[in-house]
Coordinates of C-alpha atoms and ligand atoms in Angstrom, one line a residue:
X73 CA 10.6 -109.4 20.6
X74 CA 8.8 -107.4 17.9
X75 CA 6.4 -109.3 16.2
X76 CA 7.6 -109.4 12.6
X77 CA 4.2 -111.0 10.7
X78 CA 0.7 -109.0 11.4
X79 CA -2.6 -110.2 9.9
X80 CA -3.3 -107.2 7.9
X81 CA -1.0 -104.0 7.4
X82 CA -2.0 -100.6 6.5
X83 CA 0.5 -98.6 5.0
X84 CA -0.6 -94.6 5.5
X85 CA -3.0 -93.5 8.0
X86 CA -4.7 -90.3 6.9
X87 CA -8.3 -90.4 6.4
X88 CA -9.0 -93.2 5.0
X89 CA -6.0 -95.5 5.9
X90 CA -7.0 -94.7 10.0
X91 CA -10.4 -95.6 9.2
X92 CA -9.7 -99.4 7.5
X93 CA -6.8 -99.4 10.8
X94 CA -9.9 -99.0 13.1
X95 CA -12.3 -101.5 11.6
X96 CA -9.3 -104.4 10.6
X97 CA -9.0 -104.2 14.1
X98 CA -12.5 -104.4 15.1
X99 CA -12.2 -106.8 12.8
X100 CA -10.4 -108.9 15.6
X101 CA -7.2 -108.4 13.2
X102 CA -3.9 -108.6 14.2
X103 CA -3.2 -105.0 12.5
X104 CA 0.5 -102.8 11.7
X105 CA -0.6 -99.6 10.6
X106 CA 2.5 -97.4 9.3
X107 CA 2.8 -94.2 7.8
X108 CA 5.8 -91.8 7.1
X109 CA 4.9 -88.9 8.1
X110 CA 3.0 -89.5 11.2
X111 CA -0.7 -89.5 12.8
X112 CA -2.9 -86.6 11.5
X113 CA 0.4 -84.9 9.9
X114 CA -0.1 -81.7 7.2
X115 CA 1.8 -83.3 4.2
X116 CA -0.7 -85.7 2.8
X117 CA -4.6 -85.0 2.5
X118 CA -6.2 -84.7 5.5
X119 CA -5.0 -81.9 6.8
X120 CA -6.4 -78.0 7.4
X121 CA -8.6 -77.3 10.0
X122 CA -12.0 -78.4 8.3
X123 CA -13.5 -80.8 5.8
X124 CA -16.7 -80.1 4.5
X125 CA -19.4 -82.8 4.9
X126 CA -23.2 -83.2 2.8
X127 CA -25.5 -85.6 1.9
X128 CA -27.4 -84.0 -1.1
X129 CA -24.2 -84.7 -3.7
X130 CA -24.2 -82.9 -6.4
X131 CA -21.4 -85.1 -7.6
X132 CA -24.2 -87.5 -8.4
X133 CA -27.2 -89.4 -6.4
X134 CA -25.6 -92.2 -6.0
X135 CA -23.2 -91.6 -3.6
X136 CA -25.9 -90.2 -1.0
X137 CA -26.6 -94.1 0.4
X138 CA -22.7 -94.1 1.4
X139 CA -22.6 -90.6 2.9
X140 CA -26.1 -91.6 5.2
X141 CA -23.4 -94.6 6.1
X142 CA -20.9 -91.9 7.1
X143 CA -23.2 -89.6 9.0
X144 CA -23.9 -92.3 11.4
X145 CA -20.5 -94.1 11.4
X146 CA -19.3 -90.2 12.1
X147 CA -21.9 -90.4 14.6
X148 CA -20.1 -93.3 16.4
X149 CA -16.5 -92.3 16.3
X150 CA -18.4 -89.1 18.3
X151 CA -19.7 -90.8 20.8
X152 CA -16.8 -92.7 21.6
X153 CA -14.1 -89.6 21.0
X154 CA -16.6 -86.7 23.0
X155 CA -15.9 -87.9 26.3
X156 CA -16.8 -84.0 28.4
X157 CA -18.3 -81.0 26.5
X158 CA -15.1 -79.7 26.6
X159 CA -13.4 -82.4 24.2
X160 CA -14.1 -80.8 20.3
X161 CA -16.4 -82.5 18.5
X162 CA -15.5 -84.4 15.2
X163 CA -18.4 -82.8 13.4
X164 CA -20.5 -79.2 12.8
X165 CA -24.0 -79.3 11.4
X166 CA -23.9 -75.8 10.2
X167 CA -25.0 -76.3 7.2
X168 CA -24.2 -75.9 4.0
X169 CA -25.5 -73.5 1.6
X170 CA -25.0 -74.0 -2.7
X171 CA -24.9 -71.5 -4.5
X172 CA -24.7 -70.9 -8.4
X173 CA -26.7 -70.8 -11.7
X174 CA -29.5 -72.5 -11.2
X175 CA -29.2 -75.3 -14.0
X176 CA -25.5 -75.2 -12.9
X177 CA -23.7 -79.1 -12.0
X178 CA -24.0 -77.5 -8.2
X179 CA -27.7 -76.2 -7.6
X180 CA -28.9 -79.1 -10.1
X181 CA -26.8 -81.8 -8.5
X182 CA -28.0 -80.9 -5.3
X183 CA -31.0 -80.9 -5.9
X184 CA -31.7 -83.9 -7.9
X185 CA -29.7 -86.3 -5.1
X186 CA -31.8 -84.1 -2.4
X187 CA -35.2 -85.0 -4.1
X188 CA -34.2 -88.7 -5.4
X189 CA -33.1 -89.2 -1.4
X190 CA -36.1 -87.7 -0.2
X191 CA -33.2 -85.0 1.7
X192 CA -34.6 -82.4 3.5
X193 CA -33.2 -78.8 1.6
X194 CA -34.2 -74.8 1.2
X195 CA -34.4 -73.1 -1.8
X196 CA -33.4 -69.5 -1.9
X197 CA -33.2 -66.5 -4.2
X198 CA -29.7 -64.2 -4.2
X199 CA -32.7 -61.6 -2.6
X200 CA -33.6 -64.4 0.3
X201 CA -29.9 -65.7 0.0
X202 CA -29.1 -61.8 1.2
X203 CA -31.8 -60.7 3.2
X204 CA -30.5 -63.9 5.5
X205 CA -26.5 -63.5 5.4
X206 CA -26.4 -60.0 4.6
X207 CA -22.3 -59.8 4.4
X208 CA -22.7 -62.4 1.1
X209 CA -23.6 -61.2 -2.4
X210 CA -25.1 -63.4 -4.5
X211 CA -25.1 -62.9 -8.2
X212 CA -29.3 -62.0 -9.9
X213 CA -29.9 -64.9 -11.5
X214 CA -28.2 -67.3 -8.7
X215 CA -30.2 -69.4 -6.4
X216 CA -28.7 -70.9 -3.6
X217 CA -29.7 -74.3 -1.4
X218 CA -29.7 -74.9 2.0
X219 CA -28.7 -78.5 3.8
X220 CA -29.1 -78.1 7.3
X221 CA -27.9 -81.7 7.9
X222 CA -24.1 -80.4 5.8
X223 CA -21.2 -78.7 7.9
X224 CA -17.5 -80.1 8.6
X225 CA -15.9 -82.1 9.6
X226 CA -12.3 -81.6 12.0
X227 CA -10.2 -83.1 9.2
X228 CA -7.0 -83.5 11.8
X229 CA -9.1 -84.2 15.3
X230 CA -11.4 -87.4 13.1
X231 CA -8.0 -88.9 12.0
X232 CA -6.8 -88.7 15.3
X233 CA -10.1 -90.2 16.8
X234 CA -9.7 -93.4 15.0
X235 CA -6.0 -93.5 15.4
X236 CA -7.0 -93.7 18.9
X237 CA -9.7 -96.2 18.7
X238 CA -7.3 -98.7 16.1
X239 CA -5.1 -99.1 19.0
X240 CA -7.5 -99.2 21.4
X241 CA -8.7 -102.4 19.5
X242 CA -5.0 -103.9 19.6
X243 CA -3.9 -102.8 16.5
X244 CA -0.4 -101.9 16.3
X245 CA 1.1 -98.1 14.8
X246 CA 5.0 -97.2 13.7
X247 CA 5.0 -93.5 12.8
X248 CA 7.8 -92.2 10.5
X249 CA 8.5 -94.7 8.7
X250 CA 8.8 -95.0 5.0
X251 CA 7.5 -97.8 3.0
X252 CA 10.3 -98.1 0.3
X253 CA 8.8 -101.9 -1.2
X254 CA 6.8 -104.8 -1.4
X255 CA 6.5 -108.3 -2.7
X256 CA 3.8 -111.8 -2.5
X257 CA 5.8 -114.8 -2.1
X258 CA 4.5 -118.0 -3.7
X259 CA 2.3 -119.1 -0.7
X260 CA 1.0 -115.4 -1.2
X261 CA 2.7 -113.9 2.4
X262 CA 3.0 -110.0 1.4
X263 CA 6.9 -108.4 2.4
X264 CA 7.6 -104.7 3.6
X265 CA 11.0 -103.2 3.2
X266 CA 11.0 -99.9 5.3
X267 CA 13.2 -97.2 5.9
X268 CA 13.3 -99.1 9.6
X269 CA 12.0 -102.5 9.4
X270 CA 10.8 -105.6 7.3
X271 CA 6.8 -107.0 8.4
X272 CA 5.2 -109.1 7.2
X273 CA 1.4 -110.0 6.5
X274 CA -0.8 -111.9 5.3
X275 CA -3.4 -109.2 3.6
X276 CA -2.4 -105.1 3.1
X277 CA -4.4 -102.6 2.8
X278 CA -2.9 -99.3 0.6
X279 CA -4.7 -96.0 1.4
X280 CA -1.3 -93.6 0.6
X281 CA -3.2 -91.0 -1.0
X282 CA -1.4 -89.0 -2.9
X283 CA 1.9 -91.8 -3.2
X284 CA -0.6 -94.1 -3.7
X285 CA 0.5 -94.4 -7.6
X286 CA 4.1 -94.9 -6.6
X287 CA 3.5 -97.7 -4.1
X288 CA 1.2 -99.4 -7.0
X289 CA 3.8 -98.9 -9.7
X290 CA 2.4 -101.0 -12.5
X291 CA -1.0 -100.9 -11.9
X292 CA -2.4 -98.4 -14.3
X293 CA -5.0 -96.2 -12.5
X294 CA -4.7 -92.9 -14.4
X295 CA -4.4 -90.8 -11.3
X296 CA -2.7 -87.4 -11.6
X297 CA -2.1 -84.8 -8.3
X298 CA -2.8 -81.1 -7.5
X299 CA -1.7 -79.3 -5.2
X300 CA -4.4 -77.0 -4.2
X301 CA -3.5 -74.7 -2.0
X302 CA -5.4 -74.1 1.5
X303 CA -6.2 -70.1 3.3
X304 CA -7.4 -68.7 6.3
X305 CA -8.9 -64.8 6.2
X306 CA -10.5 -62.3 8.6
X307 CA -12.6 -59.8 7.0
X308 CA -13.2 -56.7 8.9
X309 CA -16.4 -57.2 9.1
X310 CA -16.9 -59.8 11.8
X311 CA -20.2 -60.7 12.1
X312 CA -21.8 -63.8 10.9
X313 CA -18.8 -66.0 9.6
X314 CA -18.3 -68.1 13.4
X315 CA -19.5 -70.8 13.1
X316 CA -22.7 -70.9 15.1
X317 CA -23.4 -67.7 13.1
X318 CA -22.4 -68.6 9.4
X319 CA -22.7 -72.2 7.6
X320 CA -20.6 -73.4 5.1
X321 CA -20.7 -72.7 1.7
X322 CA -19.8 -73.8 -2.5
X323 CA -20.1 -70.9 -4.8
X324 CA -20.3 -72.4 -8.5
X325 CA -19.5 -70.0 -10.6
X326 CA -21.1 -68.8 -14.6
X327 CA -18.0 -70.0 -15.6
X328 CA -17.9 -73.5 -13.6
X329 CA -15.2 -72.1 -10.7
X330 CA -16.4 -73.2 -7.7
X331 CA -15.4 -72.0 -4.5
X332 CA -15.7 -73.0 -0.5
X333 CA -15.5 -72.1 2.6
X334 CA -16.1 -73.4 5.8
X335 CA -16.9 -70.1 9.2
X336 CA -14.2 -69.3 11.3
X337 CA -13.2 -71.0 14.0
X338 CA -11.2 -71.2 16.8
X339 CA -8.0 -68.5 16.4
X340 CA -8.0 -69.0 13.0
X341 CA -9.9 -66.3 9.9
X342 CA -12.7 -67.8 7.7
X343 CA -11.4 -71.1 5.3
X344 CA -11.6 -70.8 1.6
X345 CA -10.2 -72.5 -0.9
X346 CA -11.1 -72.9 -4.5
X347 CA -12.4 -76.6 -5.9
X348 CA -11.9 -76.0 -9.2
X349 CA -8.2 -75.6 -10.1
X350 CA -5.1 -76.3 -9.0
X351 CA -1.2 -76.5 -10.2
X352 CA -0.9 -80.4 -11.8
X353 CA 2.2 -81.6 -9.9
X354 CA 4.5 -84.6 -11.7
X355 CA 4.9 -86.4 -8.1
X356 CA 3.8 -85.9 -4.0
X357 CA 7.3 -85.4 -3.4
X358 CA 7.7 -82.2 -6.1
X359 CA 5.1 -80.6 -3.5
X360 CA 6.7 -77.0 -2.8
X361 CA 4.9 -75.7 0.4
X362 CA 5.5 -71.5 -0.2
X363 CA 2.6 -70.2 -1.0
X364 CA 1.2 -70.3 -4.9
X365 CA 0.3 -66.3 -5.6
X366 CA -1.8 -67.7 -8.2
X367 CA -4.5 -69.6 -6.5
X368 CA -4.4 -66.4 -3.6
X369 CA -5.2 -63.7 -5.6
X370 CA -8.2 -66.7 -7.2
X371 CA -9.6 -67.5 -4.2
X372 CA -9.0 -63.3 -3.3
X373 CA -11.1 -62.4 -6.8
X374 CA -14.0 -64.4 -5.7
X375 CA -14.2 -63.4 -1.7
X376 CA -14.4 -59.2 -3.1
X377 CA -16.7 -60.6 -5.4
X378 CA -19.3 -62.9 -3.2
X379 CA -18.7 -61.2 0.4
X380 CA -19.3 -57.7 1.6
X381 CA -15.9 -56.1 3.3
X382 CA -13.8 -53.9 2.9
X383 CA -10.4 -55.2 4.0
X384 CA -9.2 -58.3 4.1
X385 CA -6.0 -60.1 6.5
X386 CA -4.6 -63.8 5.1
X387 CA -3.6 -65.0 8.3
X388 CA -2.9 -68.6 7.6
X389 CA -2.0 -70.5 4.2
X390 CA -1.1 -74.7 3.5
X391 CA -1.0 -76.9 1.0
X392 CA -2.6 -80.4 0.3
X393 CA -3.1 -82.6 -2.7
X394 CA -6.0 -83.5 -4.7
X395 CA -4.8 -87.2 -6.2
X396 CA -7.4 -87.5 -9.6
X397 CA -8.6 -90.2 -11.1
X398 CA -9.8 -89.7 -14.2
X399 CA -13.4 -89.5 -14.1
X400 CA -13.5 -88.1 -10.3
X401 CA -14.6 -91.2 -9.0
X402 CA -13.2 -93.2 -5.7
X403 CA -11.1 -96.6 -7.0
X404 CA -11.7 -99.1 -4.5
X405 CA -10.4 -102.5 -5.9
X406 CA -8.2 -105.5 -5.0
X407 CA -4.3 -105.5 -7.0
X408 CA -5.0 -106.8 -9.8
X409 CA -2.3 -109.5 -9.7
X410 CA -3.2 -110.2 -6.1
X411 CA -6.6 -110.7 -4.5
X412 CA -5.2 -110.5 -0.6
X413 CA -4.0 -106.3 -1.1
X414 CA -6.8 -103.7 -1.5
X415 CA -6.3 -99.9 -2.3
X416 CA -8.3 -96.9 -2.1
X417 CA -6.9 -94.3 -4.9
X418 CA -7.9 -90.9 -6.4
X419 CA -10.0 -89.7 -4.1
X420 CA -10.1 -86.9 -5.8
X421 CA -11.1 -84.6 -3.5
X422 CA -14.3 -85.4 -2.4
X423 CA -13.3 -88.4 -0.3
X424 CA -12.5 -86.8 3.4
X425 CA -16.2 -87.0 4.3
X426 CA -16.7 -91.1 3.0
X427 CA -13.7 -92.1 5.4
X428 CA -15.3 -94.1 7.5
X429 CA -17.3 -96.0 5.2
X430 CA -14.1 -96.5 2.6
X431 CA -11.5 -97.8 5.5
X432 CA -14.7 -100.3 6.2
X433 CA -15.6 -101.3 3.0
X434 CA -11.4 -101.6 2.1
X435 CA -11.5 -104.4 5.4
X436 CA -14.7 -106.1 3.9
X437 CA -14.0 -106.6 0.8
X438 CA -10.8 -108.6 2.2
X439 CA -13.1 -110.8 3.7
X440 CA -14.9 -111.3 0.5
X441 CA -18.5 -109.4 2.1
X442 CA -20.3 -107.4 -1.3
X443 CA -21.9 -104.5 -0.2
X444 CA -23.6 -103.5 -3.4
X445 CA -24.0 -99.3 -2.5
X446 CA -20.2 -99.5 -3.9
X447 CA -21.0 -101.0 -6.7
X448 CA -21.9 -97.4 -8.9
X449 CA -18.0 -96.6 -8.2
X450 CA -17.6 -100.2 -10.9
X451 CA -19.7 -98.2 -13.6
X452 CA -18.3 -96.2 -16.2
X453 CA -20.0 -93.1 -16.2
X454 CA -21.6 -93.0 -19.6
X455 CA -23.5 -95.9 -17.8
X456 CA -24.9 -93.9 -14.7
Ligands
FAD279 C1 -7.6 -78.3 0.0 C2 -8.2 -79.5 0.4 C3 -9.7 -79.7 0.8 C4 -11.1 -80.8 0.4 N1 -11.4 -80.4 1.3 C5 -13.0 -82.1 1.4 C6 -13.7 -81.1 2.1 O1 -13.9 -80.4 2.1 N2 -14.9 -82.5 2.2 C7 -13.8 -83.9 1.4 O2 -14.9 -85.1 1.9 N3 -12.7 -83.8 1.2 C8 -12.0 -83.0 0.7 N4 -10.8 -83.1 0.6 C9 -10.7 -84.3 0.3 C10 -9.8 -85.6 1.1 O3 -9.4 -84.8 2.1 C11 -9.5 -86.1 0.7 O4 -10.0 -86.9 -0.1 C12 -8.6 -87.5 1.6 O5 -8.3 -87.1 2.9 C13 -7.8 -88.4 1.1 O6 -7.1 -89.4 2.4 P1 -6.4 -90.2 2.2 O7 -6.1 -91.5 3.6 O8 -6.8 -91.3 0.5 O9 -5.0 -89.6 1.5 P2 -3.3 -89.4 2.4 O10 -4.6 -88.2 3.9 O11 -3.3 -88.4 2.0 O12 -3.1 -89.9 3.7 C14 -1.8 -91.0 3.4 C15 -1.0 -91.0 4.3 O13 -0.2 -91.9 3.2 C16 1.3 -92.0 3.8 N5 1.9 -92.5 3.2 C17 1.8 -92.0 2.0 N6 3.0 -93.5 1.1 C18 3.3 -93.5 2.4 C19 4.4 -95.0 2.8 N7 5.4 -95.5 1.0 N8 4.5 -95.6 3.5 C20 4.3 -94.9 4.7 N9 3.5 -93.9 4.7 C21 2.7 -93.4 3.1 C22 1.0 -90.3 3.9 O14 2.4 -89.9 4.7 C23 -0.4 -90.1 4.8 O15 -0.3 -90.0 5.9 C24 -9.7 -82.3 0.2 C25 -8.2 -82.3 -0.1 C26 -7.8 -81.1 -0.1 C27 -6.5 -80.9 -0.3

């Protein structure tokens, strides 16, 4: 007979939900994970071949201890996942080069985080960057900071590996199942209704990415959505774009616009995206997956300004969504009326690298275990 009651239900198993499922199962809970599109799907925010990971976090030094934990978690997961040399690694440390005006948000922020936490970074002038990576064109007056420990995560492989570990530890998975409603009864039990049945649990973790606002209707989170296009290009200048020859990169321009990418790997070209900008969306279901010519033009203008080549070819593109919180900081919290419900929201386009620590933290929150490393996320931004 199918089981209907669980210790914990996780709604959504993208990056954070798959990690939460895994840690909830490792915690000994009988876990049900539900996702409307299934494992490693290309409909939410955890898809598109790679996610950049870096430790000298320009966004704020308080994220660094979480990143140090995240590196350990990815390493541990990778050891379980990489059962043979031909299995692709989850995390590739090809380094990250972050370029921008010396007093800009990125370079200043990277150096600040590296200085406060004693992280290894190397600083280069525009001439030095050009000598090392001749394909790059860095404007005079802009500098680069190279972080050797940075790199990229293979996003779909990471999600699949976390789900595999969750299942190996006893979790149950329901794919293609959409949660439509939930209630809490007088005994504190959470009841879920979906398009394919109903289940109940003692606790619930909501990791629905861009759909979180819909599932937590009535909780004022101030979330907004941006449609973001990921592009893969083949440039006619082939040297130094492939992995092991070229790092991930992030360029802040003088006007504050920010572009980033990862080296060419597998059969796709070099990935290039804009971190700033994006098209506002009313709801996640409204996303148009066709190509957005404005985002393409902005990325191609960036490429022409900062890379030397004569011809480029867009070989692939894919639409994704940023779920923005008002201050671009992650929101990890209990439901205001139900302590047995926790959620992660508003990862603001930089959450994947933290997925295992966020998933683990959600489980700890339900368990009542404190972790002061996360306290900064609750402090008003001006006080940090
Ligand atoms: C283009 C792009 C580039 C990015 N680059 C980086 C980067 O380089 N580094 C980095 O760290 N981060 C990056 N991010 C951010 C990062 O990818 C996200 O913060 C992270 O993947 C969000 O994961 P999530 O689990 O919260 O959401 P999602 O991955 O969106 O997962 C939510 C899941 O919930 C499911 N769901 C929703 N509603 C329901 C429902 N009612 N019933 C059942 N299931 C439901 C969905 O099907 C989905 O699978 C990027 C994001 C984008 C879009």
